Tab-separated table of C-alpha atoms in Angstrom:
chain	number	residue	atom	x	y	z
A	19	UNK	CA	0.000	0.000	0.000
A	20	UNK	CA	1.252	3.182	-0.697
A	21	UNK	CA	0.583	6.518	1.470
A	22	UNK	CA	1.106	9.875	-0.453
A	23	UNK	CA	-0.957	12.978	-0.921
A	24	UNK	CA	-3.525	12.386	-2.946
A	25	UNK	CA	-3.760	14.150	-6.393
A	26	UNK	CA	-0.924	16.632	-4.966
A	27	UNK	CA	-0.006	17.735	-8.792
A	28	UNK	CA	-3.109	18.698	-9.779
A	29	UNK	CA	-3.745	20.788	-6.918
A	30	UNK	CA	-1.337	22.926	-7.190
A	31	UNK	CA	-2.463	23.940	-10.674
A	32	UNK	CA	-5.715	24.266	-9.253
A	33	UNK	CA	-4.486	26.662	-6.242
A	34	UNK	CA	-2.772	28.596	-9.066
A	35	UNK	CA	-5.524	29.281	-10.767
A	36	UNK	CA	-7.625	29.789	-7.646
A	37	UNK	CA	-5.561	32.103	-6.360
A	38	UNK	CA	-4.624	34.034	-9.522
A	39	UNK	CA	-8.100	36.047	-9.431
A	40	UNK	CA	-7.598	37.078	-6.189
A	41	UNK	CA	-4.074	38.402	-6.981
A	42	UNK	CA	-5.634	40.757	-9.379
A	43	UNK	CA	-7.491	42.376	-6.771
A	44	UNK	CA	-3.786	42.964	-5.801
A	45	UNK	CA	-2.340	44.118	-8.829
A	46	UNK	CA	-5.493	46.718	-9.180
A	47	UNK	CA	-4.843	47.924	-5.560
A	48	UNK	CA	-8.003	46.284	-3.863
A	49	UNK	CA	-6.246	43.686	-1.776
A	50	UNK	CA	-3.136	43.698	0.049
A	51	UNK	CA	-0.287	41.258	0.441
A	52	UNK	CA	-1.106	40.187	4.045
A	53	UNK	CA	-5.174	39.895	3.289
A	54	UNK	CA	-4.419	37.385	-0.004
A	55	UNK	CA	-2.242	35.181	2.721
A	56	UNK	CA	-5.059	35.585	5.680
A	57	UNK	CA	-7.605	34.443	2.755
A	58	UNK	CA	-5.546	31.874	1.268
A	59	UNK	CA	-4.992	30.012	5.682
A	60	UNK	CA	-8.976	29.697	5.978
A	61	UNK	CA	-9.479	28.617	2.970
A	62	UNK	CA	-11.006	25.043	3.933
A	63	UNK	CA	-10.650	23.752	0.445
A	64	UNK	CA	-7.222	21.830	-1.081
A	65	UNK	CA	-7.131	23.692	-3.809
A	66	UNK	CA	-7.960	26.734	-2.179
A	67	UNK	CA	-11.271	27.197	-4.419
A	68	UNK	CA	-13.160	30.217	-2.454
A	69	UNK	CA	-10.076	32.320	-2.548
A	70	UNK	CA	-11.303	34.096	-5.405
A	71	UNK	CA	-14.939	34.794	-4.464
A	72	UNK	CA	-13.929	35.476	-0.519
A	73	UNK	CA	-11.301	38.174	-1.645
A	74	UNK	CA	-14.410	39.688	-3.539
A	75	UNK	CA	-16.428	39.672	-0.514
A	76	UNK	CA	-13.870	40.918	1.722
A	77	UNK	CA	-12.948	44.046	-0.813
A	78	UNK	CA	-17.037	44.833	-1.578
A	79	UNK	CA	-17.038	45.109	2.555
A	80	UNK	CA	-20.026	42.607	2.377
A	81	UNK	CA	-18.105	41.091	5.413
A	82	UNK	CA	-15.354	42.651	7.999
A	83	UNK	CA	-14.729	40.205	10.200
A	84	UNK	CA	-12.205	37.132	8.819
A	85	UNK	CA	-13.569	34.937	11.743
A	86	UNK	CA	-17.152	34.739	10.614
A	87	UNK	CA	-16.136	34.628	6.713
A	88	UNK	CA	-13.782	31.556	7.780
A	89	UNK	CA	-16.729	29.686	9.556
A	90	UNK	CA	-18.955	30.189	6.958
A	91	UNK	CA	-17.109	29.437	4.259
A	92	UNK	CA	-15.955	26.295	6.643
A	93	UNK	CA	-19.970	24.991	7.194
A	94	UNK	CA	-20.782	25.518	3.336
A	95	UNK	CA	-17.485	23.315	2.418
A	96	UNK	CA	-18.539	20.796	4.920
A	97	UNK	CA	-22.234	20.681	3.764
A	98	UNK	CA	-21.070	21.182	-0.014
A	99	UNK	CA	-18.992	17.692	0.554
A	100	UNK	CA	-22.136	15.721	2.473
A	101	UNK	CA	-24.195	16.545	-0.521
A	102	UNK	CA	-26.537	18.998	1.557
A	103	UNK	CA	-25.505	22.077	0.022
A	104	UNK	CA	-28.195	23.169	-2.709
A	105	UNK	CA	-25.990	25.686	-3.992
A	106	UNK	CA	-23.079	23.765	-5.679
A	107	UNK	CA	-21.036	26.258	-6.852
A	108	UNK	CA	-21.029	29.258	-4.765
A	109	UNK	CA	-19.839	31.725	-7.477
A	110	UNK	CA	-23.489	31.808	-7.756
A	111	UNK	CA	-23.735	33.341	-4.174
A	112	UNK	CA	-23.385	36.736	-5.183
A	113	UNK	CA	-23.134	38.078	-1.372
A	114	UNK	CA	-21.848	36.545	1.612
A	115	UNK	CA	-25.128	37.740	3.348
A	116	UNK	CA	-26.647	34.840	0.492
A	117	UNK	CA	-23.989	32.186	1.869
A	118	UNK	CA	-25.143	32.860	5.183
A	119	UNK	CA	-28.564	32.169	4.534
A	120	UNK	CA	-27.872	29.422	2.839
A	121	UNK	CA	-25.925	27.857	5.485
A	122	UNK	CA	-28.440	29.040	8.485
A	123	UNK	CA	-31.487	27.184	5.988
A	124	UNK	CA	-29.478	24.188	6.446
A	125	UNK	CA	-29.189	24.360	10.272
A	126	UNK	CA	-32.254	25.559	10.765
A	127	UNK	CA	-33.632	23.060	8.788
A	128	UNK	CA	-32.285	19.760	10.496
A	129	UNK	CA	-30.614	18.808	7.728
A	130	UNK	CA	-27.216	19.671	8.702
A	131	UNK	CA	-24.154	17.698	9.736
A	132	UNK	CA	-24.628	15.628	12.967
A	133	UNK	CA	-21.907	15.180	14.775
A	134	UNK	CA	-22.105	11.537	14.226
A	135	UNK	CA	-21.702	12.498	10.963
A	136	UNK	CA	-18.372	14.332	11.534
A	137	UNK	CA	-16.996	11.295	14.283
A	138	UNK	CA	-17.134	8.811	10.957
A	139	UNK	CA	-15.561	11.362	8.371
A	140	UNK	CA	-13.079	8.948	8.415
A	141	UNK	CA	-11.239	6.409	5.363
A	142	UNK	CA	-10.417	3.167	7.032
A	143	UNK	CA	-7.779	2.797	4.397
A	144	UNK	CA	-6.820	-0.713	5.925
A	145	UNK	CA	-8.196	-3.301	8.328
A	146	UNK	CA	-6.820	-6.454	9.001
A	147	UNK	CA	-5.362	-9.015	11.426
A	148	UNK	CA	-2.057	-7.457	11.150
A	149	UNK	CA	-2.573	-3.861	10.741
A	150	UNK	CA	-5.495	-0.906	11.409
A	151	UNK	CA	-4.788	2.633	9.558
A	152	UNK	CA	-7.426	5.208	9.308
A	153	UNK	CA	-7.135	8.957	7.564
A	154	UNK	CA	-9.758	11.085	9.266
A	155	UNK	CA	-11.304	14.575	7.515
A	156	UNK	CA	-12.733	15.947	10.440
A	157	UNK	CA	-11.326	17.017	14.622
A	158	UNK	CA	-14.370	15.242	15.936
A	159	UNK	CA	-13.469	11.679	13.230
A	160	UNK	CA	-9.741	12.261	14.517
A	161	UNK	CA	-11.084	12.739	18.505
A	162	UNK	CA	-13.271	9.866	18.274
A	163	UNK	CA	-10.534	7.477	16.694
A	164	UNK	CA	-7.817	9.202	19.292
A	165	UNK	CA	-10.029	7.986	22.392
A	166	UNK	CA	-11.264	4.280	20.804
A	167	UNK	CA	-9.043	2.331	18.312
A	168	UNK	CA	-5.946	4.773	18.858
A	169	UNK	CA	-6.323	5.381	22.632
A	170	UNK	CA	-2.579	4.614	23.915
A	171	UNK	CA	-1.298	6.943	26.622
A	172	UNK	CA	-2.337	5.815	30.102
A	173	UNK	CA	-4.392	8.154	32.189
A	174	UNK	CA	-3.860	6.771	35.295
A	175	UNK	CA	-7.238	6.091	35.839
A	176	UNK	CA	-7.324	2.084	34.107
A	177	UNK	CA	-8.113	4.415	31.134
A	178	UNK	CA	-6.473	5.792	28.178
A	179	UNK	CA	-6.517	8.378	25.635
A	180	UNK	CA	-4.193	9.864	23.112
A	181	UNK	CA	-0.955	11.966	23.175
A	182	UNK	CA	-1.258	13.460	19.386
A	183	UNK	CA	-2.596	16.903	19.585
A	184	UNK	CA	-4.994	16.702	16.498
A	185	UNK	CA	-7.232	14.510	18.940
A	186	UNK	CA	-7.913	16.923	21.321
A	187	UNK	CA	-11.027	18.514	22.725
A	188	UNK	CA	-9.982	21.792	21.373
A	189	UNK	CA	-10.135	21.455	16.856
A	190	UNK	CA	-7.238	24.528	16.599
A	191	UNK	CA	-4.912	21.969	16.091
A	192	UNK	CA	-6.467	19.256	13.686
A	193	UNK	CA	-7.854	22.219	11.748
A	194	UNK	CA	-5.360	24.064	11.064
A	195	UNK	CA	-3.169	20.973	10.045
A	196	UNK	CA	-5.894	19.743	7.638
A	197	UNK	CA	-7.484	22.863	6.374
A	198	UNK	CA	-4.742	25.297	6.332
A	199	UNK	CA	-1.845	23.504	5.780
A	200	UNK	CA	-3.019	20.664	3.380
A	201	UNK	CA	-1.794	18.234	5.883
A	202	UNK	CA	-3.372	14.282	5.210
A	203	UNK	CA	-3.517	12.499	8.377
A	204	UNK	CA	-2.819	8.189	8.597
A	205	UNK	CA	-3.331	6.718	11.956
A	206	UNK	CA	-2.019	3.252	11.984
A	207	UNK	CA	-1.990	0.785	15.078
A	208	UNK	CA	0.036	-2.509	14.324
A	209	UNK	CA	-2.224	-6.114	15.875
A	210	UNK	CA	-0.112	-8.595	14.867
A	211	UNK	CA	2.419	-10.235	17.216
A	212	UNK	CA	4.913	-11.300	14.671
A	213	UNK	CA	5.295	-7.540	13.524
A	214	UNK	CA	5.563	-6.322	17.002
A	215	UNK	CA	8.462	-8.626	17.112
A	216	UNK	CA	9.994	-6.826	13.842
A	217	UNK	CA	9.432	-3.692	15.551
A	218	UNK	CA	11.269	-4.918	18.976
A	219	UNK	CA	14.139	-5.869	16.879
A	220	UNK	CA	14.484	-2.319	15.106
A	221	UNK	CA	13.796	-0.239	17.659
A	222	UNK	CA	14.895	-1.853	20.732
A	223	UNK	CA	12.888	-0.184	23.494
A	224	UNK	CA	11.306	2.650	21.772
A	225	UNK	CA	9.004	-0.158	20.263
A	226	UNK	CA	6.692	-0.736	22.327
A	227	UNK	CA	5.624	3.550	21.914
A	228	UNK	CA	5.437	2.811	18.361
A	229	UNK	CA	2.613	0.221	18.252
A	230	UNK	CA	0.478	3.155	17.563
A	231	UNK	CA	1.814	5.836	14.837
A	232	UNK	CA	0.308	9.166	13.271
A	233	UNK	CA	1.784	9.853	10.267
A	234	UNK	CA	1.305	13.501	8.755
A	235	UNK	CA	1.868	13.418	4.900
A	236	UNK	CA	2.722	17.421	4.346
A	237	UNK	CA	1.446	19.363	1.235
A	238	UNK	CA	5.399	18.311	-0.823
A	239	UNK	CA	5.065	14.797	0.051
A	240	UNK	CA	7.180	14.944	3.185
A	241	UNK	CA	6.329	12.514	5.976
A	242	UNK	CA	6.545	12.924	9.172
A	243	UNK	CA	5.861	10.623	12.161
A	244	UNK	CA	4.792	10.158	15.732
A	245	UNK	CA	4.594	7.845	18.593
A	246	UNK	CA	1.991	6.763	21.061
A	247	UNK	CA	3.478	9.462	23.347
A	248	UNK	CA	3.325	12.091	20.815
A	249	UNK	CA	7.187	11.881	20.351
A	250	UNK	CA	8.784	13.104	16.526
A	251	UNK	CA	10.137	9.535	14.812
A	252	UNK	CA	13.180	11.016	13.125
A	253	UNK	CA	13.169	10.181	9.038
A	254	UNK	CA	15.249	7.330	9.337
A	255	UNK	CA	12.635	5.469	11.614
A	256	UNK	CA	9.980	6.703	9.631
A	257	UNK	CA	11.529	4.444	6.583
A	258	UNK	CA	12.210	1.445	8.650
A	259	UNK	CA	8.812	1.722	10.044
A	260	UNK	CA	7.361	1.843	6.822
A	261	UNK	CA	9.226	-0.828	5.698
A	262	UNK	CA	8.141	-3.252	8.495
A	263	UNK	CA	4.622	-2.907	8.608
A	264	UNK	CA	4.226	-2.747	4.613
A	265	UNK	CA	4.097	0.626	3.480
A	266	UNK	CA	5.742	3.408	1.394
């Protein structure tokens, strides 16, 4: 199995083009440097597709305040990917006050996203006797596998929960991994016996911490890895633990 980000070529053409609209607004003197980058970090989308119609919103003044733009823009991406948005392109959302209607009609309505919904916006990408790895979309997917299948660090209760920040109450983390920084997620606990024992052998005592790994695939391909504990796996154990348990 291999683990890379997916379709990473073709979005950055996309973001390119996504982008280049809004850096017209630059050229023309309607949008500065530092409120393209501020537009570009909340936009929820890979290929950073509202860029263009948010920096048109933000320069018309039909909204001030980058918080509320962000969350908006953040609900209608979220219903827009459940299939419960009934606008499906929202270039045709001439205002943000119409985006915010359209997203309070879907709240209002019931026929938003549960969070059940958002605790299995998750890929189970593999599932057998020898190996679990799941790549979560959502905080509340990547709390809810943190404190079940992934649940490692002891809490000195007879409990346990999870070290990795990106499965934390608070979403800051997870979100801005994910949605601002392109960052895939691959959670991966190792079952079998016989590949705990290749572990053992390659990592001596820092094994046992490594029978449950998050892997962060960044937005150039880079890898980077973490423990149970929440401890960085330098790049060298990254490839052997890749190598054990079947990956690359």
């Amino acid at each position: 199995m291999q683990i890379k980000k997916p379709l990473l070529k073709e979005n950055k053409s996309y973001i390119k083009e996504n982008v280049k609209q809004a850096k017209q607004y630059i050229s023309s003197g309607k949008l500065s440097q530092d409120e393209l980058k501020k537009l570009i970090k909340i936009d929820p989308s890979p290929t950073r597709k509202y860029v263009g119609w948010m920096a048109k919103q933000w320069i018309l003044k039909n909204v001030t305040d980058i918080d509320e733009l962000r969350n908006t823009v953040e609900e209608y991406n979220t219903f827009l990917e459940k299939g419960k948005a009934k606008t499906k392109d929202i270039y045709q959302l001439k205002t943000f006050d119409l985006l915010k209607k359209e997203v309070d009609e879907i709240n209002q309505s019931g026929e938003g996203i549960s969070v059940k919904d958002l605790e299995s916006d998750y890929d189970v990408v593999v599932d057998t006797p020898e190996l679990y790895i799941a790549s979560p979309h959502t905080h509340e997917a990547s709390r809810k596998l943190g404190l079940s299948a992934f649940a490692f660090r002891d809490c000195g209760d007879g409990g346990k929960d999870s070290s990795w920040c990106t499965t934390y109450k608070a979403p800051d983390h997870f979100n801005d991994y994910y949605y601002s920084n392109n960052v895939t997620f691959y959670y991966i606990k190792v079952k079998s016996p016989d590949m705990m024992e290749e572990l053992n052998k390659a990592f001596g005592k820092k094994w046992a911490n490594m029978v449950v790994v998050a892997l962060a695939v960044l937005e150039d391909g880079q890898i980077d890895g973490y423990d149970g504990l929440d401890r960085q796996i330098s790049k060298e154990d990254i490839k052997k633990y890749t190598e054990i348990i079947g990956i690359s």
